[in-house]
Short mmCIF file of C-alpha atoms and ligand atoms in Angstrom, two decimals:
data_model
loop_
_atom_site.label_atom_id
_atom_site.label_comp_id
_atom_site.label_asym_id
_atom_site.label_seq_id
_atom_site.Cartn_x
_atom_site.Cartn_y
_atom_site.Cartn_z
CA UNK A 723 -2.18 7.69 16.65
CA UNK A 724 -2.10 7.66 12.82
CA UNK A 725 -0.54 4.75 11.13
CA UNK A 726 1.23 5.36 7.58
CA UNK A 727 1.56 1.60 5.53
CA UNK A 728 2.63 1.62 1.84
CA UNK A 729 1.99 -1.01 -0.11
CA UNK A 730 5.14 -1.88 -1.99
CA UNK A 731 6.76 -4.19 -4.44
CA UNK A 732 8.33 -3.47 -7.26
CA UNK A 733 7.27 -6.09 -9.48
CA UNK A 734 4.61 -4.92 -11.52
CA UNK A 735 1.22 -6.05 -11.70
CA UNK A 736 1.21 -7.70 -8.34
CA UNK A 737 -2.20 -6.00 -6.93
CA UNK A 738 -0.45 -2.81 -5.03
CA UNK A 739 -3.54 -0.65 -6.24
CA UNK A 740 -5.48 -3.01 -6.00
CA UNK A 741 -5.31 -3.88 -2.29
CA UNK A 742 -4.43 -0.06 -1.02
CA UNK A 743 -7.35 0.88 -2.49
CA UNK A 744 -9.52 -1.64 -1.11
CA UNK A 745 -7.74 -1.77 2.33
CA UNK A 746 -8.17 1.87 2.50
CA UNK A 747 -11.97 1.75 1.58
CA UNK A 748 -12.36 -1.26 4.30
CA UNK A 749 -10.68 1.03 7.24
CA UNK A 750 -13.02 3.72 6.25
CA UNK A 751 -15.92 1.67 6.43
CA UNK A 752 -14.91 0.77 10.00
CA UNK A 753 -14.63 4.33 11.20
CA UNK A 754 -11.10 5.08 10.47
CA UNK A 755 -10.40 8.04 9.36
CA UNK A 756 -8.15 7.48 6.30
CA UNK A 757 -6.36 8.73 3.36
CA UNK A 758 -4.90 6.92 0.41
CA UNK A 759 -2.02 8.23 -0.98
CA UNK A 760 -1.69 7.54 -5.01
CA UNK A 761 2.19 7.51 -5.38
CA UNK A 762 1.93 6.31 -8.84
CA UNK A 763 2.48 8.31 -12.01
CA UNK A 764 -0.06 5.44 -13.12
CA UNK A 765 -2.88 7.14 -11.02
CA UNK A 766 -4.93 4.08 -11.00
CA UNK A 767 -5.60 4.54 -7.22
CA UNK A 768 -7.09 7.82 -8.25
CA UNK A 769 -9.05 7.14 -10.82
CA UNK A 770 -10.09 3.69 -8.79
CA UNK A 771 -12.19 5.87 -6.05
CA UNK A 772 -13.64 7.50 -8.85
CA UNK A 773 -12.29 10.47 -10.13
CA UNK A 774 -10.55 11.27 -13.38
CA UNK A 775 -6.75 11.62 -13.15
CA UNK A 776 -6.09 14.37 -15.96
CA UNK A 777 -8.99 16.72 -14.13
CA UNK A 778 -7.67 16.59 -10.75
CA UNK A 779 -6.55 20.25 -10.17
CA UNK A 780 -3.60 19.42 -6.85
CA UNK A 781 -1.73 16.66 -6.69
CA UNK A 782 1.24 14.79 -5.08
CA UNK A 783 3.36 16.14 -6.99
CA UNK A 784 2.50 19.52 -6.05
CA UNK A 785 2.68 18.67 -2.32
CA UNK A 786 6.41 16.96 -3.16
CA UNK A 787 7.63 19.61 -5.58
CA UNK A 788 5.82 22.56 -5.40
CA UNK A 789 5.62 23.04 -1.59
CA UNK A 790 2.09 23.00 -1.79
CA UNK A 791 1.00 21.77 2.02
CA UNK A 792 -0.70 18.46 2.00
CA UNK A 793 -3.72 19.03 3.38
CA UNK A 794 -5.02 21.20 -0.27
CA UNK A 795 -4.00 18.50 -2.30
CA UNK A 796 -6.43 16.36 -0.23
CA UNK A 797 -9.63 15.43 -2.16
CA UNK A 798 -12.91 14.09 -0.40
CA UNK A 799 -13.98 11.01 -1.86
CA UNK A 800 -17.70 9.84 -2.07
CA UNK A 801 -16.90 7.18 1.17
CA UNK A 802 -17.03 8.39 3.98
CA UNK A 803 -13.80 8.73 6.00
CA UNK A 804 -12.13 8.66 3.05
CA UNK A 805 -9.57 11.04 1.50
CA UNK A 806 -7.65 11.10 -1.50
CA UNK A 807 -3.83 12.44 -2.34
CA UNK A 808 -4.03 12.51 -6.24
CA UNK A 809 -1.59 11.45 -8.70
CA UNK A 810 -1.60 11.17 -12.51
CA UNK A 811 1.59 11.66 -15.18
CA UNK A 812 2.60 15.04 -13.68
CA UNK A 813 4.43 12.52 -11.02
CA UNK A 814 6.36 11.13 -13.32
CA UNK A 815 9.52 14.46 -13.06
CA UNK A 816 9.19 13.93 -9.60
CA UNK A 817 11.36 11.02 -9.59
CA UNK A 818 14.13 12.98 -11.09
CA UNK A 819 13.50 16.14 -8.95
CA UNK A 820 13.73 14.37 -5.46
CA UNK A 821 16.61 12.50 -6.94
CA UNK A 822 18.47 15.53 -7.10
CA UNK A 823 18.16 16.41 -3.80
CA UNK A 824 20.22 14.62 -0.87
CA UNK A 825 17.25 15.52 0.91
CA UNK A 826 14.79 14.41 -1.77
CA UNK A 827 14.28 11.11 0.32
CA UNK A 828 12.29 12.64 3.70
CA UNK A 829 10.15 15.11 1.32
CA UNK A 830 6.91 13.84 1.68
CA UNK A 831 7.92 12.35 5.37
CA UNK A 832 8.25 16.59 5.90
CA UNK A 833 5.05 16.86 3.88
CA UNK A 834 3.05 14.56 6.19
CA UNK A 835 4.62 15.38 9.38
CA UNK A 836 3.92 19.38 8.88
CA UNK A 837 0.02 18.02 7.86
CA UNK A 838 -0.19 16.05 11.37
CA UNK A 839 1.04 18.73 13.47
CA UNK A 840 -1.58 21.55 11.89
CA UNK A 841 -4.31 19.30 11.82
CA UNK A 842 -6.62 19.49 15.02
CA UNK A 843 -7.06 15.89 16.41
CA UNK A 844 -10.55 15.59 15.87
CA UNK A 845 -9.70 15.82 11.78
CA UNK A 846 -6.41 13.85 12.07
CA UNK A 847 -6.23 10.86 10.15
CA UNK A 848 -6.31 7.22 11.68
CA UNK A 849 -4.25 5.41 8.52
CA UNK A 850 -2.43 7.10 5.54
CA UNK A 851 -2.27 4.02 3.04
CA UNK A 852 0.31 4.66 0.24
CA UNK A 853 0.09 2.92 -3.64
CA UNK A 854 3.25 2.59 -4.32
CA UNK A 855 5.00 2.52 -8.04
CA UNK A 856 6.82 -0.68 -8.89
CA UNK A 857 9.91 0.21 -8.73
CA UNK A 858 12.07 0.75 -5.64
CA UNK A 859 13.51 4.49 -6.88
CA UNK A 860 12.82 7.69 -5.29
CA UNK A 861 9.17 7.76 -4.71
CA UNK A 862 8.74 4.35 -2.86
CA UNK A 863 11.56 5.28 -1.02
CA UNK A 864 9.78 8.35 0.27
CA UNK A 865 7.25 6.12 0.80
CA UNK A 866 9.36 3.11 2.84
CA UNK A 867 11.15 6.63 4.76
CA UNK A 868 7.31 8.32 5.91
CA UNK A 869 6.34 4.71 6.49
CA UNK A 870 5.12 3.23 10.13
CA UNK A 871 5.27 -0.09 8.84
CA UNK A 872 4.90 -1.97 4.90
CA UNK A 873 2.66 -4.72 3.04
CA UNK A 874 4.34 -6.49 0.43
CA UNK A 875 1.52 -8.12 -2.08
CA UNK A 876 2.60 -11.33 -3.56
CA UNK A 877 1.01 -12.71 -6.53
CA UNK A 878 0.95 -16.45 -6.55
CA UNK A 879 2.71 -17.82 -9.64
CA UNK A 880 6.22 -18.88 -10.16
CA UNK A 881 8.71 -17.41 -9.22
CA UNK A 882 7.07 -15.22 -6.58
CA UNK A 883 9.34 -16.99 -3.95
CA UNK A 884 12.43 -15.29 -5.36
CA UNK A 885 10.91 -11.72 -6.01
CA UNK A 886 9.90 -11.74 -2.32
CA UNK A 887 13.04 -12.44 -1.22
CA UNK A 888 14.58 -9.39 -3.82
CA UNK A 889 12.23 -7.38 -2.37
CA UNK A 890 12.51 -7.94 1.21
CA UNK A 891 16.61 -7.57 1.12
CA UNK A 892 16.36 -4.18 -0.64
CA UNK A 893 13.78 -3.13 2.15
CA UNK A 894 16.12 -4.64 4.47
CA UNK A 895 18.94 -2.66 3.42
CA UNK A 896 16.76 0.59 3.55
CA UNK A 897 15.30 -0.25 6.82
CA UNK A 898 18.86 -0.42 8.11
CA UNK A 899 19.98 2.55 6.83
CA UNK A 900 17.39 5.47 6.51
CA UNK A 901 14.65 4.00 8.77
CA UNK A 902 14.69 1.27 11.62
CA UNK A 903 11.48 2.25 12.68
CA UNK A 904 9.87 0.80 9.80
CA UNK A 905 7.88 -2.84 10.83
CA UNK A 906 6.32 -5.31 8.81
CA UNK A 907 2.34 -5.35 8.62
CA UNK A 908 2.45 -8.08 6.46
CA UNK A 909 2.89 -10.25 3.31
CA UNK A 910 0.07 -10.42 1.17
CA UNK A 911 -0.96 -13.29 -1.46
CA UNK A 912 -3.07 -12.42 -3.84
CA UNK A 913 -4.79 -13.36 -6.53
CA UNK A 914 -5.02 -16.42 -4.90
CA UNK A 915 -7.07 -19.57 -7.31
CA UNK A 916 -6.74 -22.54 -4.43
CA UNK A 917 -8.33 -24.95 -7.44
CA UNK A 918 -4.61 -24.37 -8.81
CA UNK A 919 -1.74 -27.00 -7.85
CA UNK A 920 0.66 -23.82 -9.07
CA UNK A 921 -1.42 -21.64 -6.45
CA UNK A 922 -1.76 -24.10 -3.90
CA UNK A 923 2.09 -24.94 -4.27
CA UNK A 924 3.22 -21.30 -4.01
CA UNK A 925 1.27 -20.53 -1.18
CA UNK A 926 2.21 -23.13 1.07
CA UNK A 927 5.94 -22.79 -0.03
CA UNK A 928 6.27 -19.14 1.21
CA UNK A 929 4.05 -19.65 4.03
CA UNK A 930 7.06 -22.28 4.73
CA UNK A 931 9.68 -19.51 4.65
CA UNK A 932 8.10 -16.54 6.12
CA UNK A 933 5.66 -18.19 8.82
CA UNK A 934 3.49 -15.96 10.93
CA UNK A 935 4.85 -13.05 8.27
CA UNK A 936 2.14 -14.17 5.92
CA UNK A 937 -1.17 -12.37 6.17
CA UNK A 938 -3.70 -15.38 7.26
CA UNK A 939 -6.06 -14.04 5.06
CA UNK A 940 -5.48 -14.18 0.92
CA UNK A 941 -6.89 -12.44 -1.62
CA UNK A 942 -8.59 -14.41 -4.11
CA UNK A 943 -8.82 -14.34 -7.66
CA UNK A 944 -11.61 -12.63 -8.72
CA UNK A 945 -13.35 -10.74 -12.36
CA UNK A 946 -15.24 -8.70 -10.00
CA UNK A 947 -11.89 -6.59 -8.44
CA UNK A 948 -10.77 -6.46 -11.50
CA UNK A 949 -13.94 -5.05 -12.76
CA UNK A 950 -14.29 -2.56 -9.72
CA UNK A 951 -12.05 0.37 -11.05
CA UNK A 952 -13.15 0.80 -14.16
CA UNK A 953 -16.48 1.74 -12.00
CA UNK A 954 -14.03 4.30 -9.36
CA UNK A 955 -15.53 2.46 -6.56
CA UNK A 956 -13.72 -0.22 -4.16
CA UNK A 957 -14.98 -3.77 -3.82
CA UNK A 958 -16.53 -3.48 -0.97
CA UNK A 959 -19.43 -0.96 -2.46
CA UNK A 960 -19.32 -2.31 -6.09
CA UNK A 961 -20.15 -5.89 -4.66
CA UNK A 962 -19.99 -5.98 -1.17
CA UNK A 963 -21.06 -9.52 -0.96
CA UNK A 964 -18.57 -10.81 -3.01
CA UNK A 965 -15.55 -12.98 -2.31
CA UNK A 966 -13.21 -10.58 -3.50
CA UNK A 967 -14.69 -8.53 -0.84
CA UNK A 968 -15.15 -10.78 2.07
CA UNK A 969 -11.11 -11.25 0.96
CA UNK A 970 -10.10 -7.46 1.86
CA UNK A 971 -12.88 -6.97 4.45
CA UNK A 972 -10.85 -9.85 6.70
CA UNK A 973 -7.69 -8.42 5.42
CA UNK A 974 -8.70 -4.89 7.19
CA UNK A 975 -9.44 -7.05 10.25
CA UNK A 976 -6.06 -8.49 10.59
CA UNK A 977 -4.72 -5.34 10.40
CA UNK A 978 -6.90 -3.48 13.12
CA UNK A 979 -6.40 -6.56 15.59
CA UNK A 980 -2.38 -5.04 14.72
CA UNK A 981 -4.14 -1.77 16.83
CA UNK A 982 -3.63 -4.12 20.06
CA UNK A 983 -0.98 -6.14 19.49
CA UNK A 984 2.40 -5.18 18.10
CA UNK A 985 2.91 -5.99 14.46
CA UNK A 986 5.53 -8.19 13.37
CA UNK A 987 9.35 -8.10 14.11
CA UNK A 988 11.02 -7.53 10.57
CA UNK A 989 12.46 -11.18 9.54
CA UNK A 990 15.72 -10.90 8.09
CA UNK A 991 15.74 -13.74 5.67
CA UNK A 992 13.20 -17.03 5.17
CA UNK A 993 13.50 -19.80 7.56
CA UNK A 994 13.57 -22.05 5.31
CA UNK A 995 14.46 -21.74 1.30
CA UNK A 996 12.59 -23.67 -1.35
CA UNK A 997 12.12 -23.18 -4.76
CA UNK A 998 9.18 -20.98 -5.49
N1 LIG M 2206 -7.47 -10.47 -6.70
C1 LIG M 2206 -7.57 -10.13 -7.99
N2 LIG M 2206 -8.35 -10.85 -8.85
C2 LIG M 2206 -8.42 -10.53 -10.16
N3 LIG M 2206 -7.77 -9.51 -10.72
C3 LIG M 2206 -6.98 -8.75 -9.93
C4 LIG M 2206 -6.84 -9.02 -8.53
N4 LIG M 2206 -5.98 -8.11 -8.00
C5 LIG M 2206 -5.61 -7.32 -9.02
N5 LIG M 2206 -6.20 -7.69 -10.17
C6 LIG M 2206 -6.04 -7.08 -11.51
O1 LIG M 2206 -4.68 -7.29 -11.90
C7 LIG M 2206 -4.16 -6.12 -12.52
C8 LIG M 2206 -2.97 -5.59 -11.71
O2 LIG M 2206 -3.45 -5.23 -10.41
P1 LIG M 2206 -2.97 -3.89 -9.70
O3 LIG M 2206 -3.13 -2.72 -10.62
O4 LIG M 2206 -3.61 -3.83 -8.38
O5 LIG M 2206 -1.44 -4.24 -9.54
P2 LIG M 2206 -0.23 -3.24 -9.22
O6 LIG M 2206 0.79 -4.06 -8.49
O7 LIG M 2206 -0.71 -2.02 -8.57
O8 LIG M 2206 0.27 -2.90 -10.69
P3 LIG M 2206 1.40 -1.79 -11.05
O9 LIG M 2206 2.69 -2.40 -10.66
O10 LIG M 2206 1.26 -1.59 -12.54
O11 LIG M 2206 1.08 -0.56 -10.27
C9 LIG M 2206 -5.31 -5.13 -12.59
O12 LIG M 2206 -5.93 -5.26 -13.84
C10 LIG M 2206 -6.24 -5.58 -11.47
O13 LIG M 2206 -7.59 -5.24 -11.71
MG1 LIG M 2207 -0.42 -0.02 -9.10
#
């Protein structure tokens, strides 16, 4: 059965792209059959699997706005089992179009649902990853509403104790009220630098509040996932040994042992509070 996870947070800068990208390359490299979504106006998930934003012909937008169905929006990237829903700027008037709308919230839910009914099994996708915006307006909440289940990245540094918190009320509130389905894969720390007291400090603290929440796996700091992009290829073919790499490629295995065992029950608030 497919599996739809956005990536979400609305703090900027966090490494949204960053790890739907590479978690979505690192499925696809297993065998699943996946497709990221770009649901940024940024578009740097597109152009991070390699293709230019302003040339793509179809995009989300189209799919959201212009009734276009989903499936000829899709692009085939150059990994195998791996497809791409475009975005660039043209995403931007979305926002205000779906707002519009009392229905504007399920549109690409209705998008995606009409896609998995059409398409014959052996085509169907095993995980629709979705990059989401940071900000928490109409297109993450499309996102959070079409959603099995959400990782929250968390970049080390200060004050990521109280943005996790922000973020996980607001999802709590939305959870409650437009989609009780939705279940926690996971938080995520990245950018992780364990030489760093401030690192190492942050780290432990919200693995104090949120427990068995917390991915076991970080992400670590690395020049070489920041470098990846810039060549459209994820981490694990622009250097596959590296520990940027290793870092998503366990990542992706936490999240398929999540196959067999059910993910985690959505935690309401921290066990414990301390200052981040
Ligand atoms: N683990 C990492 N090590 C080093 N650099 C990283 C890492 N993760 C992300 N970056 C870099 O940090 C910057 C922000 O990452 P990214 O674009 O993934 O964040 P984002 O949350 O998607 O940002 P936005 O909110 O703007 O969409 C990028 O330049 C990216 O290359
Ligand atoms: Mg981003």
């Amino acid at each position: 059965m497919v599996k739809v996870l956005s990536v979400v947070n609305q703090k900027g800068g966090v490494g949204k792209t960053t790890s739907a990208i590479n978690l979505a390359a690192c499925l696809a490299h297993r065998g699943r059959r996946t497709i990221l979504i770009d649901f940024d106006p940024q578009g740097n998930a597109t152009s991070g699997v390699g293709f230019a934003k302003q040339c793509v012909e179809k995009t989300v937008y189209d799919a959201l706005i212009e009734d276009v169905p989903f499936r000829e929006i899709l692009l085939e990237t150059a990994f195998d089992n791996l497809q791409l829903a475009p975005a660039n700027s043209d995403l931007l008037s979305a926002e205000w179009h779906l707002a519009g709308d009392d229905s504007g919230k399920y549109v690409l839910k209705q998008s995606l649902s009409q896609y998995l009914w059409s398409e014959p099994e052996k085509t169907r996708p095993d995980y629709i990853i979705i990059d989401c915006p940071p900000s928490l307006g109409q297109l993450s909440l499309n996102a959070l509403l079409a959603s099995d289940s959400v990782v929250f990245p968390v970049q080390c540094e200060y004050y990521a104790l109280e943005g996790l918190a922000e973020i996980l009320s607001s999802t709590t509130l939305l959870r409650q009220n437009f989609n009780e389905h939705l279940a926690l894969e996971g938080i995520l720390l990245t950018m992780v630098d364990r030489r760093l007291n401030l690192s190492r400090q942050v780290e432990e603290d919200i693995r104090q509040a949120y427990g068995s929440n917390v991915f076991s796996t970080v992400i670590v700091r690395s020049v070489r996932l920041s470098e990846a992009p810039s060549h459209g290829l994820p981490i694990i073919h622009y250097d596959p040994g590296s520990p940027g790499s290793k870092s998503y490629i366990d990542l992706t295995q936490e999240i398929i042992d999540h196959e067999t065992k059910s993910v985690r029950a959505w935690p309401l608030r921290p066990s414990v509070r301390s200052a981040g």
